[in-house]
JSON list of C-alpha atoms in Angstrom, two decimals:
[
{"chain": "Z", "resi": 1137, "resn": "MET", "atom": "CA", "xyz": [12.61, 1.50, -4.60]},
{"chain": "Z", "resi": 1138, "resn": "GLU", "atom": "CA", "xyz": [11.38, -0.74, -8.32]},
{"chain": "Z", "resi": 1139, "resn": "SER", "atom": "CA", "xyz": [12.92, -4.01, -7.31]},
{"chain": "Z", "resi": 1140, "resn": "TYR", "atom": "CA", "xyz": [10.58, -3.09, -3.94]},
{"chain": "Z", "resi": 1141, "resn": "ILE", "atom": "CA", "xyz": [7.36, -1.88, -5.45]},
{"chain": "Z", "resi": 1142, "resn": "ASN", "atom": "CA", "xyz": [8.08, -5.53, -7.56]},
{"chain": "Z", "resi": 1143, "resn": "TRP", "atom": "CA", "xyz": [8.13, -6.98, -3.92]},
{"chain": "Z", "resi": 1144, "resn": "MET", "atom": "CA", "xyz": [5.16, -6.34, -2.99]},
{"chain": "Z", "resi": 1145, "resn": "GLU", "atom": "CA", "xyz": [2.85, -6.60, -5.58]},
{"chain": "Z", "resi": 1146, "resn": "LYS", "atom": "CA", "xyz": [4.68, -10.77, -6.30]},
{"chain": "Z", "resi": 1147, "resn": "ASN", "atom": "CA", "xyz": [3.87, -11.19, -2.54]},
{"chain": "Z", "resi": 1148, "resn": "PRO", "atom": "CA", "xyz": [1.49, -14.13, -2.67]},
{"chain": "Z", "resi": 1149, "resn": "LYS", "atom": "CA", "xyz": [-1.98, -12.57, -1.00]},
{"chain": "Z", "resi": 1150, "resn": "TRP", "atom": "CA", "xyz": [-1.36, -14.35, 2.67]},
{"chain": "Z", "resi": 1151, "resn": "LEU", "atom": "CA", "xyz": [1.33, -11.86, 3.36]},
{"chain": "Z", "resi": 1152, "resn": "LYS", "atom": "CA", "xyz": [-0.07, -8.64, 1.51]},
{"chain": "Z", "resi": 1153, "resn": "LEU", "atom": "CA", "xyz": [-2.33, -9.06, 4.14]},
{"chain": "Z", "resi": 1154, "resn": "VAL", "atom": "CA", "xyz": [-0.47, -9.54, 7.49]},
{"chain": "Z", "resi": 1155, "resn": "LEU", "atom": "CA", "xyz": [1.51, -6.27, 5.88]},
{"chain": "Z", "resi": 1156, "resn": "CYS", "atom": "CA", "xyz": [-1.46, -4.73, 5.80]},
{"chain": "Z", "resi": 1157, "resn": "LEU", "atom": "CA", "xyz": [-2.18, -5.42, 9.53]},
{"chain": "Z", "resi": 1158, "resn": "TRP", "atom": "CA", "xyz": [-2.39, -2.23, 11.78]},
{"chain": "Z", "resi": 1159, "resn": "ILE", "atom": "CA", "xyz": [1.42, -1.35, 12.97]},
{"chain": "Z", "resi": 1160, "resn": "LEU", "atom": "CA", "xyz": [2.92, -3.47, 9.59]},
{"chain": "Z", "resi": 1161, "resn": "ASP", "atom": "CA", "xyz": [0.14, -1.06, 7.14]},
{"chain": "Z", "resi": 1162, "resn": "ILE", "atom": "CA", "xyz": [3.25, 1.76, 7.14]},
{"chain": "Z", "resi": 1163, "resn": "THR", "atom": "CA", "xyz": [5.14, -1.02, 4.67]},
{"chain": "Z", "resi": 1164, "resn": "TRP", "atom": "CA", "xyz": [2.45, -0.21, 2.08]},
{"chain": "Z", "resi": 1165, "resn": "ALA", "atom": "CA", "xyz": [2.42, 3.50, 2.96]},
{"chain": "Z", "resi": 1166, "resn": "VAL", "atom": "CA", "xyz": [6.19, 3.41, 1.65]},
{"chain": "Z", "resi": 1167, "resn": "PHE", "atom": "CA", "xyz": [4.68, 1.25, -1.56]},
{"chain": "Z", "resi": 1168, "resn": "ARG", "atom": "CA", "xyz": [1.81, 4.56, -2.35]},
{"chain": "Z", "resi": 1169, "resn": "ILE", "atom": "CA", "xyz": [5.22, 6.34, -2.01]},
{"chain": "Z", "resi": 1170, "resn": "LEU", "atom": "CA", "xyz": [7.88, 4.90, -3.76]},
{"chain": "Z", "resi": 1171, "resn": "LYS", "atom": "CA", "xyz": [4.61, 4.45, -6.36]},
{"chain": "Z", "resi": 1172, "resn": "ALA", "atom": "CA", "xyz": [3.88, 8.24, -6.49]},
{"chain": "Z", "resi": 1173, "resn": "VAL", "atom": "CA", "xyz": [8.25, 8.75, -6.66]},
{"chain": "Z", "resi": 1174, "resn": "GLN", "atom": "CA", "xyz": [8.31, 6.38, -10.00]},
{"chain": "Z", "resi": 1175, "resn": "ASN", "atom": "CA", "xyz": [4.93, 7.77, -11.85]},
{"chain": "Z", "resi": 1176, "resn": "ASN", "atom": "CA", "xyz": [6.05, 11.33, -10.72]},
{"chain": "Z", "resi": 1177, "resn": "ASN", "atom": "CA", "xyz": [2.91, 12.03, -9.71]},
{"chain": "Z", "resi": 1178, "resn": "MET", "atom": "CA", "xyz": [3.16, 14.85, -7.15]},
{"chain": "Z", "resi": 1179, "resn": "VAL", "atom": "CA", "xyz": [-0.20, 14.17, -6.04]},
{"chain": "Z", "resi": 1180, "resn": "GLN", "atom": "CA", "xyz": [0.07, 10.27, -5.24]},
{"chain": "Z", "resi": 1181, "resn": "LEU", "atom": "CA", "xyz": [3.43, 11.86, -3.37]},
{"chain": "Z", "resi": 1182, "resn": "ILE", "atom": "CA", "xyz": [1.83, 13.78, -1.21]},
{"chain": "Z", "resi": 1183, "resn": "LEU", "atom": "CA", "xyz": [-1.61, 11.67, -0.97]},
{"chain": "Z", "resi": 1184, "resn": "GLY", "atom": "CA", "xyz": [0.60, 9.09, 0.41]},
{"chain": "Z", "resi": 1185, "resn": "ILE", "atom": "CA", "xyz": [2.70, 11.16, 3.02]},
{"chain": "Z", "resi": 1186, "resn": "LEU", "atom": "CA", "xyz": [-0.97, 11.40, 3.94]},
{"chain": "Z", "resi": 1187, "resn": "TRP", "atom": "CA", "xyz": [-1.72, 8.07, 4.37]},
{"chain": "Z", "resi": 1188, "resn": "ILE", "atom": "CA", "xyz": [0.66, 7.51, 6.99]},
{"chain": "Z", "resi": 1189, "resn": "LEU", "atom": "CA", "xyz": [-1.36, 8.94, 9.23]},
{"chain": "Z", "resi": 1190, "resn": "ALA", "atom": "CA", "xyz": [-4.80, 7.28, 8.16]},
{"chain": "Z", "resi": 1191, "resn": "ALA", "atom": "CA", "xyz": [-2.65, 3.75, 8.19]},
{"chain": "Z", "resi": 1192, "resn": "GLY", "atom": "CA", "xyz": [-2.64, 3.54, 12.50]},
{"chain": "Z", "resi": 1193, "resn": "THR", "atom": "CA", "xyz": [-6.62, 4.84, 12.05]},
{"chain": "Z", "resi": 1194, "resn": "ILE", "atom": "CA", "xyz": [-8.58, 3.38, 9.47]},
{"chain": "Z", "resi": 1195, "resn": "GLY", "atom": "CA", "xyz": [-6.01, 3.22, 5.91]},
{"chain": "Z", "resi": 1196, "resn": "TRP", "atom": "CA", "xyz": [-4.96, -0.50, 7.67]},
{"chain": "Z", "resi": 1197, "resn": "ILE", "atom": "CA", "xyz": [-9.08, -1.31, 7.22]},
{"chain": "Z", "resi": 1198, "resn": "LEU", "atom": "CA", "xyz": [-9.29, -0.16, 4.39]},
{"chain": "Z", "resi": 1199, "resn": "ASP", "atom": "CA", "xyz": [-6.57, -2.39, 2.63]},
{"chain": "Z", "resi": 1200, "resn": "ILE", "atom": "CA", "xyz": [-7.46, -5.41, 3.91]},
{"chain": "Z", "resi": 1201, "resn": "ILE", "atom": "CA", "xyz": [-10.57, -5.07, 2.08]},
{"chain": "Z", "resi": 1202, "resn": "TRP", "atom": "CA", "xyz": [-8.84, -3.83, -0.76]},
{"chain": "Z", "resi": 1203, "resn": "ILE", "atom": "CA", "xyz": [-6.72, -6.95, -0.99]},
{"chain": "Z", "resi": 1204, "resn": "ILE", "atom": "CA", "xyz": [-9.05, -8.99, -0.47]},
{"chain": "Z", "resi": 1205, "resn": "VAL", "atom": "CA", "xyz": [-11.72, -7.51, -3.15]},
{"chain": "Z", "resi": 1206, "resn": "PHE", "atom": "CA", "xyz": [-8.75, -6.68, -5.96]},
{"chain": "Z", "resi": 1207, "resn": "ASP", "atom": "CA", "xyz": [-5.18, -8.24, -4.14]},
{"chain": "Z", "resi": 1208, "resn": "TYR", "atom": "CA", "xyz": [-4.30, -5.09, -5.08]},
{"chain": "Z", "resi": 1209, "resn": "PRO", "atom": "CA", "xyz": [-4.64, -2.16, -1.82]},
{"chain": "Z", "resi": 1210, "resn": "PHE", "atom": "CA", "xyz": [-6.44, 1.08, -1.55]},
{"chain": "Z", "resi": 1211, "resn": "TRP", "atom": "CA", "xyz": [-3.86, 3.28, -4.09]},
{"chain": "Z", "resi": 1212, "resn": "PHE", "atom": "CA", "xyz": [-4.87, 4.05, -7.41]},
{"chain": "Z", "resi": 1213, "resn": "LYS", "atom": "CA", "xyz": [-3.04, 1.35, -9.95]}
]
């Protein structure tokens, strides 16, 4: 779990952007869920699970914008 989180955070910006594209944004949803479990945060876990639904609609667009600007997906650090 921790290795996946570290891998996602340390990827180059171009790969993070590729992983944001429409259906691939599920990788960021898994990242959010694992990050919430790691932080033992129930609110973030629920939001991470709900993000799976948002990833296919508008979530991937938010992720692209956030990665371009902040080099991190749309989420809590």
